[in-house]
CSV table of C-alpha atoms in Angstrom, one decimal:
chain,number,residue,atom,x,y,z
A,207,GLY,CA,10.8,15.7,-4.7
A,208,PHE,CA,12.9,13.8,-2.2
A,209,GLU,CA,16.4,13.2,-3.2
A,210,GLY,CA,17.7,11.4,-0.2
A,211,ASN,CA,18.5,7.7,0.3
A,212,TRP,CA,15.3,5.7,-0.3
A,213,ARG,CA,17.1,2.6,0.9
A,214,ASP,CA,17.2,4.1,4.4
A,215,ILE,CA,13.5,4.8,4.4
A,216,SER,CA,12.7,1.3,3.1
A,217,TYR,CA,14.9,-0.3,5.8
A,218,ILE,CA,13.3,1.8,8.5
A,219,MET,CA,9.8,0.8,7.3
A,220,TRP,CA,10.7,-2.9,7.1
A,221,LEU,CA,12.2,-2.8,10.6
A,222,LYS,CA,9.2,-1.0,11.9
A,223,ARG,CA,6.9,-3.7,10.4
A,224,MET,CA,9.0,-6.5,11.9
A,225,ARG,CA,8.8,-4.8,15.4
A,226,HIS,CA,5.1,-4.4,15.0
A,227,GLY,CA,4.8,-8.1,14.1
A,228,LEU,CA,6.6,-9.1,17.3
A,229,GLN,CA,4.5,-6.8,19.4
A,230,ALA,CA,1.4,-8.5,17.9
A,231,LEU,CA,2.1,-11.5,20.2
A,232,LEU,CA,0.3,-9.5,22.9
A,233,ALA,CA,-2.9,-10.2,21.1
A,234,TYR,CA,-2.4,-14.0,21.0
A,235,GLY,CA,-4.0,-16.2,23.6
A,236,PHE,CA,-1.6,-19.0,24.2
A,237,TYR,CA,-4.0,-21.1,26.3
A,238,ARG,CA,-6.9,-20.8,23.9
A,239,LYS,CA,-4.5,-21.0,20.9
A,240,LYS,CA,-6.4,-18.2,19.3
A,241,TRP,CA,-5.9,-14.6,18.3
A,242,SER,CA,-8.1,-12.0,19.9
A,243,ASP,CA,-10.5,-10.1,17.6
A,244,ASN,CA,-7.6,-8.0,16.5
A,245,TYR,CA,-7.0,-9.4,13.0
A,246,HIS,CA,-4.5,-6.7,12.2
A,247,ALA,CA,-2.3,-8.0,15.0
A,248,TRP,CA,-2.6,-11.6,13.6
A,249,ALA,CA,-1.7,-10.3,10.1
A,250,ALA,CA,1.3,-8.4,11.5
A,251,PHE,CA,2.5,-11.5,13.2
A,252,VAL,CA,2.1,-13.5,10.1
A,253,ILE,CA,4.2,-11.1,8.0
A,254,PHE,CA,6.8,-11.2,10.8
A,255,SER,CA,6.7,-15.0,10.8
A,256,VAL,CA,7.0,-15.2,7.0
A,257,VAL,CA,10.2,-13.2,7.1
A,258,TYR,CA,11.5,-15.0,10.2
A,259,LYS,CA,10.9,-18.4,8.7
A,260,ALA,CA,12.5,-17.4,5.4
A,261,GLY,CA,15.7,-17.7,7.3
A,262,GLU,CA,19.2,-17.1,5.9
A,263,GLY,CA,19.9,-14.7,8.7
A,264,CYS,CA,17.5,-12.1,7.5
A,265,LEU,CA,15.6,-11.6,10.7
A,266,SER,CA,16.6,-12.4,14.3
A,267,ILE,CA,15.6,-11.6,17.8
A,268,GLU,CA,18.4,-10.9,20.3
A,269,LYS,CA,18.2,-10.7,24.0
A,270,ARG,CA,20.0,-7.7,25.4
A,271,ILE,CA,20.4,-5.9,28.7
A,272,ASN,CA,19.0,-2.4,28.4
A,273,ALA,CA,20.3,0.8,30.1
A,274,ASN,CA,18.3,0.0,33.2
A,275,GLY,CA,19.9,-3.4,33.5
A,276,VAL,CA,16.8,-5.2,32.5
A,277,GLN,CA,16.6,-7.9,29.8
A,278,ASP,CA,15.1,-6.6,26.6
A,279,LEU,CA,14.5,-7.8,23.1
A,280,CYS,CA,16.1,-6.4,19.9
A,281,VAL,CA,14.7,-7.1,16.5
A,282,VAL,CA,17.6,-7.4,14.1
A,283,LEU,CA,16.8,-7.2,10.4
A,284,GLU,CA,19.8,-7.6,8.0
A,285,GLU,CA,19.4,-4.8,5.5
A,286,SER,CA,21.3,-6.6,2.8
A,287,LYS,CA,18.8,-9.5,2.8
A,288,ILE,CA,15.6,-7.5,2.5
A,289,ASP,CA,15.5,-7.7,-1.3
A,290,SER,CA,16.9,-11.2,-1.6
A,291,VAL,CA,15.1,-13.0,1.3
A,292,ALA,CA,12.3,-10.9,2.9
A,293,LEU,CA,10.7,-9.4,-0.1
A,294,PRO,CA,10.4,-12.7,-2.1
A,295,ALA,CA,9.1,-14.5,1.0
A,296,VAL,CA,6.4,-11.9,1.6
A,297,SER,CA,5.6,-11.6,-2.1
A,298,LYS,CA,5.1,-15.4,-2.4
A,299,PHE,CA,2.9,-15.4,0.7
A,300,ILE,CA,0.7,-12.5,-0.5
A,301,LYS,CA,0.3,-14.1,-4.0
A,302,ASN,CA,-0.8,-17.4,-2.4
A,303,LEU,CA,-3.2,-15.5,-0.1
A,304,GLN,CA,-4.6,-13.5,-3.0
A,305,SER,CA,-5.0,-16.6,-5.1
A,306,CYS,CA,-7.1,-18.2,-2.3
A,307,LYS,CA,-9.2,-15.1,-1.8
A,308,SER,CA,-9.8,-14.3,-5.5
A,309,ASN,CA,-11.0,-17.9,-6.0
A,310,LYS,CA,-13.2,-17.6,-2.9
A,311,PHE,CA,-11.4,-20.5,-1.3
A,312,GLU,CA,-11.8,-19.2,2.3
A,313,ARG,CA,-10.6,-22.4,3.8
A,314,CYS,CA,-7.4,-22.2,1.7
A,315,ALA,CA,-6.8,-18.7,3.1
A,316,GLU,CA,-7.5,-19.8,6.7
A,317,LYS,CA,-5.2,-22.7,6.3
A,318,LEU,CA,-2.4,-20.5,4.9
A,319,PHE,CA,-2.8,-18.1,7.8
A,320,SER,CA,-3.0,-20.9,10.3
A,321,LYS,CA,0.5,-22.1,9.3
A,322,TYR,CA,1.7,-19.0,11.2
A,323,VAL,CA,-0.2,-19.7,14.5
A,324,PRO,CA,2.5,-20.4,17.0
A,325,GLY,CA,2.8,-24.2,17.1
A,326,PRO,CA,3.6,-26.3,20.2
A,327,GLU,CA,7.3,-26.4,19.3
A,328,HIS,CA,7.5,-22.6,19.5
A,329,GLN,CA,5.2,-22.1,22.5
A,330,LYS,CA,7.9,-21.8,25.2
A,331,TRP,CA,10.0,-19.4,23.2
A,332,LEU,CA,7.1,-17.2,22.1
A,333,MET,CA,5.7,-17.1,25.6
A,334,GLU,CA,9.1,-15.9,26.8
A,335,LEU,CA,9.0,-13.2,24.1
A,336,ARG,CA,5.5,-12.2,25.1
A,337,ARG,CA,6.4,-12.0,28.8
A,338,ASN,CA,9.3,-9.8,27.9
A,339,LEU,CA,7.0,-7.5,26.0
A,340,GLU,CA,4.4,-7.5,28.9
A,341,ASN,CA,7.1,-6.7,31.5
A,342,ARG,CA,8.7,-3.8,29.7
A,343,GLU,CA,8.7,-0.7,31.9
A,344,ASN,CA,6.4,2.1,30.8
A,345,VAL,CA,5.5,0.4,27.6
A,346,GLN,CA,4.3,3.1,25.2
A,347,PHE,CA,4.2,2.5,21.5
A,348,VAL,CA,5.6,5.8,20.4
A,349,LEU,CA,5.8,6.3,16.6
A,350,PRO,CA,9.1,7.7,15.4
A,351,ASN,CA,9.2,10.3,12.7
A,352,VAL,CA,11.3,10.1,9.5
A,353,VAL,CA,13.0,13.5,9.1
A,354,LEU,CA,15.5,15.3,6.9
A,355,ILE,CA,18.6,16.5,8.7
A,356,LYS,CA,21.1,18.4,6.6
A,357,GLY,CA,19.8,16.6,3.5
A,358,GLU,CA,20.0,13.1,5.1
A,359,VAL,CA,17.1,10.9,6.1
A,360,ALA,CA,17.0,10.1,9.7
A,361,LEU,CA,14.7,8.3,12.1
A,362,LYS,CA,13.8,10.5,15.0
A,363,GLU,CA,12.7,8.5,18.1
A,364,TYR,CA,11.1,9.7,21.2
A,365,PRO,CA,11.0,8.6,24.9
A,366,GLU,CA,8.6,5.7,25.5
A,367,SER,CA,6.3,7.8,27.7
A,368,ALA,CA,3.2,10.0,27.5
A,369,ASP,CA,5.5,13.0,26.8
A,370,GLY,CA,7.2,11.1,24.0
A,371,VAL,CA,3.8,10.3,22.4
A,372,ILE,CA,2.8,13.9,22.6
A,373,GLN,CA,6.1,15.2,21.2
A,374,SER,CA,5.9,12.7,18.3
A,375,VAL,CA,2.4,13.8,17.3
A,376,LEU,CA,3.2,17.5,17.6
A,377,GLU,CA,6.2,17.2,15.4
A,378,ARG,CA,4.4,15.0,12.8
A,379,PHE,CA,1.3,17.1,12.4
A,380,THR,CA,2.2,20.8,12.1
A,381,THR,CA,-0.5,23.5,12.2
A,382,GLU,CA,-0.3,23.7,8.3
A,383,THR,CA,-0.7,19.9,8.0
A,384,VAL,CA,-3.8,19.8,10.2
A,385,ALA,CA,-5.3,22.8,8.4
A,386,ASP,CA,-4.7,21.1,5.0
A,387,LEU,CA,-6.3,17.9,6.3
A,388,GLU,CA,-9.3,19.8,7.6
A,389,LYS,CA,-9.6,21.7,4.3
A,390,ARG,CA,-9.7,18.4,2.4
A,391,ASN,CA,-12.0,16.9,5.0
A,392,THR,CA,-9.9,13.8,5.1
A,393,TRP,CA,-11.5,12.6,8.4
A,394,GLY,CA,-15.0,12.4,6.8
A,395,VAL,CA,-16.6,14.7,9.4
């Protein structure tokens, strides 16, 4: 089994989830005040918002100038606050949501989720974030890979381009992995 640092993997996955939540803003219609039919995007934004609203310096968004001299966003997640702030906040939210759903209180669940629709007081800030996301050059959502390098866990990232997407997939799915998936008929075909 894996004997590396699981904390690193946990941090990478939390950070990835927070970034995904921020990117979900692209699925929100600010003028209609409604999410598109992409409910996964809404859920991702809600989880992001739960952690962001938990406060205590756990999650922040910083404006930075990238290598091309263009303003960009950086999601900063304080690793030391994941267990003490982020995890309890998300756990409480999930428990409340599950309580609503298990009792068939659909209105309760909708109301709970609706607390995380961007309110008027956040519209300007969130629209600025969204414009920044929309204006990024060559936006490609390239999945990084978690790899072992000399016994250490590392996040291998790729260029945000078509070539980066291809390289990420090629390194994630080896010939043996694909053959094993086909043998198990994981895709249901």
